[in-house]
Amino acid sequence: MIAIESALDPILGRHRRDPTALLQILRDTQEIFGWISPEVRAAVASALEIAPTRIDSLTRFYAHLYDAPRGKYRILFSDNITDRMAGSVALMELMLKKLKLERGKLSADGLVSVDFTSCTGMCDQGPALLVNNLPATRLTAWRIDEICGLIRARTPLDQWPEEFFRVEDHIRRADLLLGAAERPGEAIRAALALGAQGFLDELKKSNLRGRGGAGFPTALKWRSCRDAPGERRFVVCNADEGEPGTFKDRVLLQSFSQSLFEGMALAGLVTGAQKGFLYLRGEYSYLRAPLEATLQKMRRESLLGRNIAGAKNFDFDIEIHMGAGAYVCGEETALIESLEGKPGRPRIRPPFPVTHGYLGFPTVVNNVETLCNAAAIAVVGGDAYARRGTTRSTGTKILSVSGDCERPGLYEYPFGVTVAQVLEDCGAPDVGAVQIGGAAGNCLIPEEFGRRIAFEDQPTAGAFMVFANRRDPIEAARNFAHFFAHESCGFCTPCRVGTSLVAGMIDKIAAGHGAQYEFLDLKRLHDILRASSHCGLGQAAMLALGDMMQKFKPAFERRLITKDFEPDFDLDAALARARELAGRDDAAAHLGEDI
């Protein structure tokens, strides 16, 4: 048994005994003990001089923090719709059968637990699972059998076959970002030659807009942060890529991290920030070690730290913070709350992060692709960059293509490419629908495939999920509905209750018990969620479902019964256990039709 105090001391030292690093401290502690036990909870609270309830609030909020044992092997199958289409549910049932387990329950010997997680970011090489935060891809029945054998033999993970954990980039079409060879320091030196204001001018000429979906002008965001009053400034990279169907940031982090970190340094140059944070989603924990190695290499080469590239007073460094399984932390203010060691609940805006961000100081928050673009602009120049794409959507866009296609992976195009062109390139001839932008995006049907990927037509953060004609749209709708019900942070009633009601109604329709009552009520809930939810999660929770209900109305109507309403609760069925205990099943023991 490892003594808690001796294990905790180096972790606390690494994080400077700072309560704002509470999430990081709990994650690191859990890596040693497997869960946050009452004893660990008490020791951390005492060492940081905080109330134990602060720890409770985090273990309840973050899906990857555990306040009960989960076993030596913690298995989480991806529950994304593309993994389901590839057979993940049957593979999970096979594992449960072989290990004689119930989903979500710890084995009797305390060895293993198996459950779902929303999405692992491996949609191009699924079905996938996480075992102790390591991704295992391209699952088959044979591979599941092998994994079960390794678990029964208590084989350490570092002795498992390497091919289980192979994660490929699958770059199918490259352009400005994915086709560029990394030249360490090139972007930083080019920006320094222009000076902070000169590079900001180039950024403005480029008309770079944020690639996280909203499309806010990057130059305006950086200038606003620079000009805001405050003693300190911060740069935050949002690498919490949790949208189902999106995995482009994973590849940029895995193979183009130098460009990303140089883009963050350029944001520091322009804004005057000296500290940056990479907020890395918990499902990408396997990337942390290589990312830390890149940071160390850049420090050795004077591309991070003090007097970067020999420029006096250009001081900037980067720290990696890990997420812990909360989709809502992709929202920038929720991410900042998480950085501060709190549950990642979105803040009320205004004020915005550019004036009141991390610890109340001016903060720039950009996603991975945006910052890689900033580095590219330093090299090619604003005018040359602006000549790519369209007038209102300059540059390129990386699409994460998955689902029913021959060649899933990353496709980088100049803005303005049609949906039809992407489908042709990825090998998808028999398509019934494309989900653009993930579970929070739009569903397009064949007559809309002439639409263009651009802010002025069909914007997207990057997800491009392909559904063949044989797919049931209601199954996709169910998956999205349950995703939002699971990921709601619970802060506001419309989202907390509304998403749960939506999931229940879709289940009822899918089971053939829904009526016009549910169909109309879903439309009412759509309006309530959009108008009343606190943040974008609730506001977007029914966008895809609303599209599907409109565009696949016959598929929904075929599932509706002719009655105006059918109750969810079957009282007679609920009494079955009582009849069994009483030892009677005669007619008088059942409820009549008139009850």
Short mmCIF file of N, CA, C and O in Angstrom, two decimals, residues 237-278:
data_model
loop_
_atom_site.label_atom_id
_atom_site.label_comp_id
_atom_site.label_asym_id
_atom_site.label_seq_id
_atom_site.Cartn_x
_atom_site.Cartn_y
_atom_site.Cartn_z
N CYS A 237 -4.86 27.79 -25.27
CA CYS A 237 -5.22 26.97 -26.43
C CYS A 237 -6.29 25.98 -26.00
O CYS A 237 -6.07 25.16 -25.10
N ASN A 238 -7.42 26.04 -26.66
CA ASN A 238 -8.54 25.15 -26.38
C ASN A 238 -8.34 23.86 -27.19
O ASN A 238 -8.68 23.79 -28.36
N ALA A 239 -7.75 22.86 -26.54
CA ALA A 239 -7.58 21.56 -27.18
C ALA A 239 -8.52 20.53 -26.56
O ALA A 239 -8.22 19.34 -26.50
N ASP A 240 -9.68 21.01 -26.11
CA ASP A 240 -10.69 20.13 -25.53
C ASP A 240 -11.65 19.71 -26.64
O ASP A 240 -12.83 20.05 -26.62
N GLU A 241 -11.12 18.97 -27.60
CA GLU A 241 -11.87 18.61 -28.81
C GLU A 241 -12.86 17.49 -28.48
O GLU A 241 -12.58 16.31 -28.67
N GLY A 242 -14.04 17.87 -28.01
CA GLY A 242 -15.00 16.87 -27.56
C GLY A 242 -16.20 16.69 -28.45
O GLY A 242 -17.04 15.82 -28.17
N GLU A 243 -16.33 17.47 -29.52
CA GLU A 243 -17.49 17.34 -30.41
C GLU A 243 -17.46 16.00 -31.13
O GLU A 243 -16.49 15.66 -31.80
N PRO A 244 -18.52 15.18 -30.99
CA PRO A 244 -18.53 13.90 -31.69
C PRO A 244 -18.28 14.09 -33.19
O PRO A 244 -18.86 14.95 -33.83
N GLY A 245 -17.39 13.26 -33.73
CA GLY A 245 -17.07 13.34 -35.14
C GLY A 245 -15.90 14.24 -35.47
O GLY A 245 -15.52 14.36 -36.64
N THR A 246 -15.30 14.88 -34.47
CA THR A 246 -14.18 15.79 -34.73
C THR A 246 -12.89 15.19 -34.17
O THR A 246 -12.84 14.78 -33.02
N PHE A 247 -11.84 15.16 -35.00
CA PHE A 247 -10.55 14.63 -34.55
C PHE A 247 -9.38 15.34 -35.21
O PHE A 247 -8.24 14.90 -35.12
N LYS A 248 -9.63 16.48 -35.87
CA LYS A 248 -8.56 17.21 -36.56
C LYS A 248 -7.50 17.74 -35.58
O LYS A 248 -6.30 17.70 -35.88
N ASP A 249 -7.95 18.23 -34.43
CA ASP A 249 -6.99 18.77 -33.46
C ASP A 249 -6.07 17.67 -32.93
O ASP A 249 -4.91 17.93 -32.63
N ARG A 250 -6.60 16.45 -32.84
CA ARG A 250 -5.76 15.33 -32.41
C ARG A 250 -4.56 15.17 -33.33
O ARG A 250 -3.42 14.98 -32.87
N VAL A 251 -4.78 15.28 -34.64
CA VAL A 251 -3.69 15.11 -35.60
C VAL A 251 -2.73 16.30 -35.54
O VAL A 251 -1.51 16.14 -35.59
N LEU A 252 -3.27 17.51 -35.41
CA LEU A 252 -2.41 18.69 -35.30
C LEU A 252 -1.54 18.60 -34.04
O LEU A 252 -0.36 18.94 -34.06
N LEU A 253 -2.12 18.12 -32.95
CA LEU A 253 -1.36 17.95 -31.71
C LEU A 253 -0.32 16.85 -31.84
O LEU A 253 0.78 16.95 -31.30
N GLN A 254 -0.66 15.81 -32.57
CA GLN A 254 0.22 14.66 -32.67
C GLN A 254 1.38 14.91 -33.63
O GLN A 254 2.50 14.47 -33.37
N SER A 255 1.12 15.63 -34.73
CA SER A 255 2.14 15.74 -35.78
C SER A 255 2.56 17.16 -36.12
O SER A 255 3.51 17.35 -36.89
N PHE A 256 1.88 18.16 -35.58
CA PHE A 256 2.20 19.55 -35.91
C PHE A 256 2.24 20.43 -34.66
O PHE A 256 1.89 21.61 -34.70
N SER A 257 2.67 19.84 -33.54
CA SER A 257 2.62 20.57 -32.28
C SER A 257 3.55 21.78 -32.25
O SER A 257 3.26 22.78 -31.59
N GLN A 258 4.67 21.72 -32.97
CA GLN A 258 5.58 22.87 -32.99
C GLN A 258 4.88 24.09 -33.57
O GLN A 258 5.00 25.20 -33.03
N SER A 259 4.12 23.91 -34.66
CA SER A 259 3.39 25.03 -35.25
C SER A 259 2.37 25.58 -34.28
O SER A 259 2.19 26.80 -34.17
N LEU A 260 1.69 24.69 -33.57
CA LEU A 260 0.71 25.13 -32.57
C LEU A 260 1.38 25.98 -31.50
O LEU A 260 0.91 27.09 -31.18
N PHE A 261 2.48 25.49 -30.93
CA PHE A 261 3.13 26.22 -29.84
C PHE A 261 3.72 27.55 -30.34
O PHE A 261 3.73 28.54 -29.60
N GLU A 262 4.18 27.58 -31.58
CA GLU A 262 4.66 28.86 -32.11
C GLU A 262 3.49 29.82 -32.31
O GLU A 262 3.63 31.03 -32.07
N GLY A 263 2.34 29.31 -32.71
CA GLY A 263 1.16 30.17 -32.81
C GLY A 263 0.77 30.75 -31.47
O GLY A 263 0.40 31.93 -31.37
N MET A 264 0.87 29.95 -30.40
CA MET A 264 0.60 30.46 -29.06
C MET A 264 1.61 31.54 -28.67
O MET A 264 1.25 32.56 -28.08
N ALA A 265 2.89 31.31 -29.02
CA ALA A 265 3.92 32.31 -28.70
C ALA A 265 3.66 33.61 -29.44
O ALA A 265 3.88 34.71 -28.89
N LEU A 266 3.14 33.52 -30.68
CA LEU A 266 2.82 34.74 -31.44
C LEU A 266 1.68 35.50 -30.78
O LEU A 266 1.68 36.74 -30.77
N ALA A 267 0.71 34.76 -30.23
CA ALA A 267 -0.37 35.43 -29.48
C ALA A 267 0.21 36.14 -28.26
O ALA A 267 -0.22 37.25 -27.91
N GLY A 268 1.21 35.53 -27.63
CA GLY A 268 1.89 36.19 -26.51
C GLY A 268 2.63 37.43 -26.95
O GLY A 268 2.62 38.46 -26.26
N LEU A 269 3.28 37.36 -28.11
CA LEU A 269 4.01 38.51 -28.64
C LEU A 269 3.07 39.69 -28.86
O LEU A 269 3.36 40.84 -28.48
N VAL A 270 1.93 39.44 -29.48
CA VAL A 270 0.98 40.51 -29.82
C VAL A 270 0.31 41.08 -28.58
O VAL A 270 0.16 42.30 -28.43
N THR A 271 -0.13 40.20 -27.68
CA THR A 271 -0.93 40.66 -26.53
C THR A 271 -0.08 41.10 -25.34
O THR A 271 -0.58 41.79 -24.46
N GLY A 272 1.18 40.67 -25.30
CA GLY A 272 2.02 40.95 -24.14
C GLY A 272 1.91 39.90 -23.06
O GLY A 272 2.45 40.08 -21.96
N ALA A 273 1.22 38.79 -23.35
CA ALA A 273 1.12 37.70 -22.38
C ALA A 273 2.45 36.99 -22.24
O ALA A 273 3.17 36.83 -23.22
N GLN A 274 2.76 36.54 -21.03
CA GLN A 274 3.98 35.78 -20.80
C GLN A 274 3.72 34.33 -20.44
O GLN A 274 4.65 33.54 -20.33
N LYS A 275 2.44 33.98 -20.31
CA LYS A 275 2.10 32.61 -19.90
C LYS A 275 1.00 32.08 -20.80
O LYS A 275 0.02 32.78 -21.10
N GLY A 276 1.18 30.83 -21.24
CA GLY A 276 0.15 30.19 -22.04
C GLY A 276 -0.22 28.85 -21.43
O GLY A 276 0.58 28.20 -20.74
N PHE A 277 -1.46 28.42 -21.67
CA PHE A 277 -1.94 27.12 -21.23
C PHE A 277 -2.47 26.34 -22.42
O PHE A 277 -3.24 26.88 -23.22
N LEU A 278 -2.05 25.10 -22.53
CA LEU A 278 -2.69 24.17 -23.46
C LEU A 278 -3.64 23.32 -22.64
O LEU A 278 -3.21 22.54 -21.78
#
